[in-house]
C-alpha positions as CSV (number, residue, x, y, z in Angstrom):
1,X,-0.9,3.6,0.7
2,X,2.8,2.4,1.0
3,X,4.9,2.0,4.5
4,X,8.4,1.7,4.3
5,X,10.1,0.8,7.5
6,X,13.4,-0.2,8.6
7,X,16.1,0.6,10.8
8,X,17.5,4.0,11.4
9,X,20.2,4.9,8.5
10,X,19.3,2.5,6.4
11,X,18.6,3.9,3.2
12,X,14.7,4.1,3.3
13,X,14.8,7.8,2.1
14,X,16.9,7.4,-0.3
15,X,14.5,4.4,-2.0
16,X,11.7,6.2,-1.9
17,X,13.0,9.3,-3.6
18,X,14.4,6.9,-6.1
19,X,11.4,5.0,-6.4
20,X,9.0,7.9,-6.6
21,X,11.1,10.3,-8.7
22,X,11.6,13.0,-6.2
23,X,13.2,16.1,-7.8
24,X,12.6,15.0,-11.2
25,X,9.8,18.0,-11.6
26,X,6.9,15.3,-9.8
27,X,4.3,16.6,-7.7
28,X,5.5,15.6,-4.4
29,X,4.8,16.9,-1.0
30,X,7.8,15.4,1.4
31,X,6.8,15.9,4.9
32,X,9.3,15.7,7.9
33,X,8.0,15.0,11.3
34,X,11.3,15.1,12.6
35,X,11.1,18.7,12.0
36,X,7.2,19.6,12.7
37,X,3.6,17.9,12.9
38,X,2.4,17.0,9.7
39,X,-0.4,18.7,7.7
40,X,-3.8,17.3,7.3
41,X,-4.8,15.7,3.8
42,X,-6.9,18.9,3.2
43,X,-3.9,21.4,3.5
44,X,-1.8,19.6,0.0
45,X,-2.9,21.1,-2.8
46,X,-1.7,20.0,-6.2
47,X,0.4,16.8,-5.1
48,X,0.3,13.8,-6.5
49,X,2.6,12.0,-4.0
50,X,2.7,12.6,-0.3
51,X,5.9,11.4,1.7
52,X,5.1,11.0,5.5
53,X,8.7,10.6,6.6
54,X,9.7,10.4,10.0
55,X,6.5,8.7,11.8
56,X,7.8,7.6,15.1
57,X,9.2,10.9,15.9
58,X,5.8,12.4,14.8
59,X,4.0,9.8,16.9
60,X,6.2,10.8,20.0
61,X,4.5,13.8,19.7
62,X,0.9,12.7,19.7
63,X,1.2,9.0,21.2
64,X,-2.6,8.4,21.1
65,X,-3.4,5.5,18.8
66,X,-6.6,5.7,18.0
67,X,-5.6,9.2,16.8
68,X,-3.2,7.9,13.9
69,X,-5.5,5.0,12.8
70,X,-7.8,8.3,12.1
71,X,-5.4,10.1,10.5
72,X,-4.4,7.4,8.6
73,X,-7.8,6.4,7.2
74,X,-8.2,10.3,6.4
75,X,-4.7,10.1,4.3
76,X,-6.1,6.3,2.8
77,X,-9.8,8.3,2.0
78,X,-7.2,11.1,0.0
79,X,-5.1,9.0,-2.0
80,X,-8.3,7.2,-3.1
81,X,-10.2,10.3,-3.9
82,X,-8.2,10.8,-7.3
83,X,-6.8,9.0,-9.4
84,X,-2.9,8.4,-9.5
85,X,-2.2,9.5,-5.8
86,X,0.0,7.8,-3.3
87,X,0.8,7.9,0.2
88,X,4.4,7.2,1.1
89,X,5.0,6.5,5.0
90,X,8.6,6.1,6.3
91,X,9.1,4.7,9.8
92,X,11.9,4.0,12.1
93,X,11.9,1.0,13.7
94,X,12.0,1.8,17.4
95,X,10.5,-1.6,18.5
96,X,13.3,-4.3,18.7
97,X,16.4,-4.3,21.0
98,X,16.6,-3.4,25.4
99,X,13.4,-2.5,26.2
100,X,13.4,1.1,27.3
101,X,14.0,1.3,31.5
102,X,12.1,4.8,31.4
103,X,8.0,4.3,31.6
104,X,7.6,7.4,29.0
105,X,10.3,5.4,26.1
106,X,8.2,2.5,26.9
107,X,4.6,3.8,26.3
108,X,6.1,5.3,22.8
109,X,7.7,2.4,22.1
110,X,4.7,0.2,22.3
111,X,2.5,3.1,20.3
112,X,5.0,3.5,17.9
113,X,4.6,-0.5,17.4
114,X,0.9,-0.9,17.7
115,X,0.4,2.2,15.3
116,X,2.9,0.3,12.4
117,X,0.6,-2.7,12.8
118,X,-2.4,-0.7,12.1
119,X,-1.0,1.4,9.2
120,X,0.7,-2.4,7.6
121,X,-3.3,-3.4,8.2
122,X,-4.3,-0.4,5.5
123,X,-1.4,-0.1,3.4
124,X,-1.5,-1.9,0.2
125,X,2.2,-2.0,-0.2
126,X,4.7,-2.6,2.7
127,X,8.7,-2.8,2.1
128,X,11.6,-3.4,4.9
129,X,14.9,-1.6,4.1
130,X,17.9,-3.2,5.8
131,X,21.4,-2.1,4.4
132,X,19.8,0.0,1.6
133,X,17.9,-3.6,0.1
134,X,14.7,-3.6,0.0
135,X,12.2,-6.6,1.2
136,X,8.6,-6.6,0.1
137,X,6.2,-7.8,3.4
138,X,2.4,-7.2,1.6
């Protein structure tokens, strides 16, 4: 798996479509959880390439940790279950800056954090994007 994260407007999306050929006829499934919850691994058929985009808004939504290190050792267990796949996740970082005064921003904030340390832990590939450039961490 690969996590790309950075800070908002930055130019994460626009790497990885570059990087992963989105639009050039690839199988890729690009899911938004800006826009809706994401589907489970079993639900994409045909795609080579999953895109995970949007994670801390779709963590806002389901702010349960343990939950996403599950989901994303079910997403790890479906890249490795054939041969080519990848998983793409794209995060916002959310963690750095005034610490939220509201006791809800803060809980997110800290899930959103402790969730990117866990999904870094299992990714085999992690890049920060700051000013569209590109910094490989693992």
């Amino acid at each position: 798996m690969h996590f790309v994260v950075g800070g908002a407007f930055q130019g994460k999306r626009k790497w990885v479509r570059e990087r992963y050929g989105v639009g050039d006829g690839s199988h890729i499934v690009w899911q938004d959880g800006y826009q809706a919850p994401y589907q489970a691994p079993d639900d994409v058929h045909g795609a080579k390439t999953v895109v995970l985009d949007g994670l801390e808004a779709a963590i806002r939504r389901v702010p349960d940790v343990d939950e996403w290190e599950k989901r994303f050792g079910d997403w790890r267990r479906w890249e490795a279950a054939a041969p080519g796949r990848a998983v793409v996740w794209i995060g916002t970082d959310v963690t750095q800056g005034i610490v939220p005064v509201d006791r809800e921003e803060r809980r997110w904030r800290d899930a959103v954090g402790l969730c990117y340390q866990r999904l870094a832990a299992m990714c085999s590939r992690v890049d920060r994007l700051w000013c569209g450039l590109v910094e490989r961490l693992k």
